[in-house]
Each structure stands twice: as structure tokens, then as C-alpha cells.
Tab-separated table of C-alpha atoms in Angstrom:
chain	number	residue	atom	x	y	z
A	1	UNK	CA	-43.063	-29.388	-92.623
A	2	UNK	CA	-41.748	-26.537	-90.518
A	3	UNK	CA	-44.692	-24.337	-91.639
A	4	UNK	CA	-47.182	-26.913	-90.378
A	5	UNK	CA	-45.427	-27.018	-86.995
A	6	UNK	CA	-45.622	-23.223	-86.690
A	7	UNK	CA	-49.359	-23.238	-87.442
A	8	UNK	CA	-49.872	-26.048	-84.957
A	9	UNK	CA	-47.925	-24.217	-82.246
A	10	UNK	CA	-49.847	-21.005	-82.927
A	11	UNK	CA	-53.146	-22.904	-82.650
A	12	UNK	CA	-52.008	-24.464	-79.355
A	13	UNK	CA	-51.414	-20.985	-77.945
A	14	UNK	CA	-54.573	-19.330	-79.269
A	15	UNK	CA	-56.961	-22.210	-78.594
A	16	UNK	CA	-57.040	-21.844	-74.774
A	17	UNK	CA	-57.139	-18.060	-75.152
A	18	UNK	CA	-60.152	-18.208	-77.461
A	19	UNK	CA	-61.936	-20.727	-75.249
A	20	UNK	CA	-61.326	-18.551	-72.176
A	21	UNK	CA	-62.515	-15.448	-73.995
A	22	UNK	CA	-65.669	-17.193	-75.211
A	23	UNK	CA	-66.375	-18.466	-71.688
A	24	UNK	CA	-66.043	-14.991	-70.228
A	25	UNK	CA	-68.326	-13.526	-72.904
A	26	UNK	CA	-70.950	-16.217	-72.285
A	27	UNK	CA	-70.821	-15.691	-68.532
A	28	UNK	CA	-70.999	-11.908	-68.742
A	29	UNK	CA	-73.727	-11.699	-71.360
A	30	UNK	CA	-75.492	-14.973	-70.690
A	31	UNK	CA	-75.867	-15.113	-66.949
A	32	UNK	CA	-74.757	-11.640	-65.932
A	33	UNK	CA	-76.863	-9.348	-63.796
A	34	UNK	CA	-79.662	-8.539	-66.207
A	35	UNK	CA	-81.925	-7.319	-63.378
A	36	UNK	CA	-80.803	-3.751	-63.916
A	37	UNK	CA	-81.903	-3.917	-67.536
A	38	UNK	CA	-85.263	-5.529	-66.841
A	39	UNK	CA	-86.510	-4.114	-63.544
A	40	UNK	CA	-87.291	-0.518	-64.375
A	41	UNK	CA	-89.312	-1.029	-67.571
A	42	UNK	CA	-91.320	-3.898	-66.095
A	43	UNK	CA	-92.192	-1.992	-62.956
A	44	UNK	CA	-92.754	1.243	-64.832
A	45	UNK	CA	-95.334	-0.555	-66.968
A	46	UNK	CA	-97.188	-1.864	-63.911
A	47	UNK	CA	-97.117	1.324	-61.864
A	48	UNK	CA	-97.043	4.786	-63.370
A	49	UNK	CA	-95.120	7.522	-61.536
A	50	UNK	CA	-98.193	9.692	-61.950
A	51	UNK	CA	-100.114	7.183	-59.790
A	52	UNK	CA	-97.373	6.610	-57.240
A	53	UNK	CA	-97.163	10.172	-55.985
A	54	UNK	CA	-100.674	9.791	-54.577
A	55	UNK	CA	-99.643	6.645	-52.689
A	56	UNK	CA	-96.621	8.490	-51.289
A	57	UNK	CA	-98.822	11.292	-49.925
A	58	UNK	CA	-101.373	8.801	-48.568
A	59	UNK	CA	-98.629	7.131	-46.513
A	60	UNK	CA	-96.660	10.322	-45.719
A	61	UNK	CA	-99.232	13.135	-45.538
A	62	UNK	CA	-96.695	15.680	-44.284
A	63	UNK	CA	-94.251	15.099	-47.180
A	64	UNK	CA	-93.815	18.477	-48.945
A	65	UNK	CA	-95.932	18.769	-52.085
A	66	UNK	CA	-94.061	21.645	-53.709
A	67	UNK	CA	-96.904	21.884	-56.213
A	68	UNK	CA	-97.315	25.650	-56.364
A	69	UNK	CA	-95.690	26.018	-59.804
A	70	UNK	CA	-97.549	27.283	-62.874
A	71	UNK	CA	-98.017	25.117	-65.925
A	72	UNK	CA	-96.436	26.445	-69.139
A	73	UNK	CA	-99.402	25.124	-71.087
A	74	UNK	CA	-102.352	26.405	-69.043
A	75	UNK	CA	-100.821	29.118	-66.875
A	76	UNK	CA	-102.615	27.601	-63.876
A	77	UNK	CA	-101.131	25.903	-60.836
A	78	UNK	CA	-100.065	22.361	-61.756
A	79	UNK	CA	-101.351	20.708	-58.572
A	80	UNK	CA	-100.503	17.176	-59.731
A	81	UNK	CA	-96.893	18.090	-60.485
A	82	UNK	CA	-95.590	17.368	-56.989
A	83	UNK	CA	-92.191	16.850	-55.419
A	84	UNK	CA	-92.969	13.125	-55.141
A	85	UNK	CA	-93.815	12.981	-58.874
A	86	UNK	CA	-90.613	14.743	-59.856
A	87	UNK	CA	-88.498	12.705	-57.433
A	88	UNK	CA	-89.838	9.451	-58.888
A	89	UNK	CA	-89.413	10.614	-62.500
A	90	UNK	CA	-85.890	11.823	-61.776
A	91	UNK	CA	-85.023	8.507	-60.137
A	92	UNK	CA	-86.479	6.203	-62.813
A	93	UNK	CA	-86.266	8.139	-66.067
A	94	UNK	CA	-83.514	10.730	-65.649
A	95	UNK	CA	-81.069	8.582	-63.671
A	96	UNK	CA	-82.294	5.161	-64.831
A	97	UNK	CA	-82.159	3.719	-61.330
A	98	UNK	CA	-84.129	0.690	-60.229
A	99	UNK	CA	-87.164	1.712	-58.168
A	100	UNK	CA	-87.270	-1.356	-55.958
A	101	UNK	CA	-83.929	-1.038	-54.169
A	102	UNK	CA	-83.297	1.061	-51.063
A	103	UNK	CA	-79.724	1.829	-52.060
A	104	UNK	CA	-80.820	3.321	-55.378
A	105	UNK	CA	-83.325	5.602	-53.613
A	106	UNK	CA	-80.639	6.620	-51.137
A	107	UNK	CA	-78.376	7.532	-54.048
A	108	UNK	CA	-81.153	9.670	-55.485
A	109	UNK	CA	-81.659	11.435	-52.172
A	110	UNK	CA	-77.886	11.924	-52.003
A	111	UNK	CA	-78.151	13.705	-55.354
A	112	UNK	CA	-80.725	16.071	-53.828
A	113	UNK	CA	-78.470	16.591	-50.808
A	114	UNK	CA	-75.526	17.428	-53.079
A	115	UNK	CA	-73.620	14.435	-51.724
A	116	UNK	CA	-73.536	12.278	-54.857
A	117	UNK	CA	-74.075	13.323	-58.483
A	118	UNK	CA	-75.069	16.860	-59.466
A	119	UNK	CA	-78.610	17.273	-60.774
A	120	UNK	CA	-78.784	18.844	-64.228
A	121	UNK	CA	-81.388	21.621	-64.076
A	122	UNK	CA	-82.141	21.356	-67.802
A	123	UNK	CA	-83.125	17.686	-67.626
A	124	UNK	CA	-84.908	17.909	-64.268
A	125	UNK	CA	-88.568	16.775	-64.372
A	126	UNK	CA	-90.900	19.756	-64.524
A	127	UNK	CA	-88.400	22.022	-66.251
A	128	UNK	CA	-90.135	21.425	-69.589
A	129	UNK	CA	-93.718	21.684	-68.320
A	130	UNK	CA	-93.581	24.354	-65.602
A	131	UNK	CA	-92.906	28.079	-66.033
A	132	UNK	CA	-90.250	27.996	-63.306
A	133	UNK	CA	-87.874	25.093	-62.875
A	134	UNK	CA	-88.834	23.457	-59.541
A	135	UNK	CA	-85.338	22.104	-58.855
A	136	UNK	CA	-84.269	24.793	-56.357
A	137	UNK	CA	-87.438	24.406	-54.297
A	138	UNK	CA	-87.198	20.620	-54.417
A	139	UNK	CA	-83.581	20.683	-53.233
A	140	UNK	CA	-84.551	22.863	-50.270
A	141	UNK	CA	-87.550	20.653	-49.432
A	142	UNK	CA	-85.433	17.474	-49.411
A	143	UNK	CA	-82.639	19.167	-47.416
A	144	UNK	CA	-85.206	20.231	-44.803
A	145	UNK	CA	-86.262	16.620	-44.171
A	146	UNK	CA	-84.771	14.866	-41.176
A	147	UNK	CA	-82.822	11.645	-41.598
A	148	UNK	CA	-85.792	9.742	-40.157
A	149	UNK	CA	-88.156	11.370	-42.683
A	150	UNK	CA	-85.801	10.535	-45.558
A	151	UNK	CA	-85.486	6.915	-44.393
A	152	UNK	CA	-89.264	6.698	-44.122
A	153	UNK	CA	-89.620	8.094	-47.649
A	154	UNK	CA	-87.176	5.511	-48.993
A	155	UNK	CA	-89.036	2.688	-47.259
A	156	UNK	CA	-92.416	3.886	-48.540
A	157	UNK	CA	-91.115	4.103	-52.113
A	158	UNK	CA	-89.529	0.651	-51.942
A	159	UNK	CA	-92.752	-0.782	-50.498
A	160	UNK	CA	-94.840	0.805	-53.249
A	161	UNK	CA	-92.631	-0.703	-55.939
A	162	UNK	CA	-92.412	-4.075	-54.106
A	163	UNK	CA	-95.955	-4.620	-52.840
A	164	UNK	CA	-95.363	-8.353	-52.238
A	165	UNK	CA	-92.064	-7.872	-50.391
A	166	UNK	CA	-92.806	-5.206	-47.806
A	167	UNK	CA	-90.283	-5.162	-44.989
A	168	UNK	CA	-89.957	-2.445	-42.395
């Protein structure tokens, strides 16, 4: 009889614990913030970074192109490999940040300004396709922008990725 009481008492203790644990797991995995997991791939499928750079330069014609680098494959100037292209690829693919939030773009620019996370030169977009890694030139170009120009760039990028929700 004493053995049954011990099992019953143990069950009384573990039952609320298990129920609480299951509730937390359901909340975290069931209704948690899944936006971060779903935003980037969905948007990346709708809009290609190779198309976006053109929209950036249409809206900000004086944004530095930094497209003077030679292609490893052809040996010719890779005119379509621009700072905007590399910035977008770094943001979405290298860092895995959502492209439709201002804060995420500001974090990316903070990387370029050496105020957030260091940028790994080996994984930087263009390193594998250009003869010279464009990172140093890109860092200088971003550092030479004024705060107003950087804020404008962030707004343009957010607007491109959120065409229905454009707010200035």
C-alpha cells in the first residue's frame, strides 16, 4: 500500500510540471514568432536581389555603384555586380536578416560601419565571383554616406520589399 502512495505522490508532483512544460512547448513552437522563418524565403522568391539593385539605383541614382571589379570567370568588368547587389545579398543570404524591416537594414549598415558584427571577408558576396574582394571598397562607400543618405537607403530598401506598405 505504501508503494502505491509513493507513486501517487510522485504523479501529483510531476503532473503539473509536465502540463506546464507541454504548454510552454506548444506556445513557443505553435504560436511563436514564425515570421522570421517565413519572411525571407517568401520575399526572396518574389523579388530577386539581382532585380532589386536596379530599383535601388532608379530611386537613388547617386548611390555608389562600386561595380569596377573584374569577374573571375570572364576577366571583364562585372557591371551588374554592384554595391547594392552585394549589400542585399549580404543582408538576406549571409546574415539571414528579414528584408522588410528597417531595424534589420540598420543592423546591416551598422555591420558596414563597424558598429555591430564584423563582416567576414571570405563569405562576403562577390568574393567568390570577382578577382578582388569588394569588401574594402564597399565599407568605404558606406562609411562615406551621410546619415540622411543611409536612412534614405534603408527606406528605399524597405519600400521595395514592402510595395503595399510604403511609409515615408
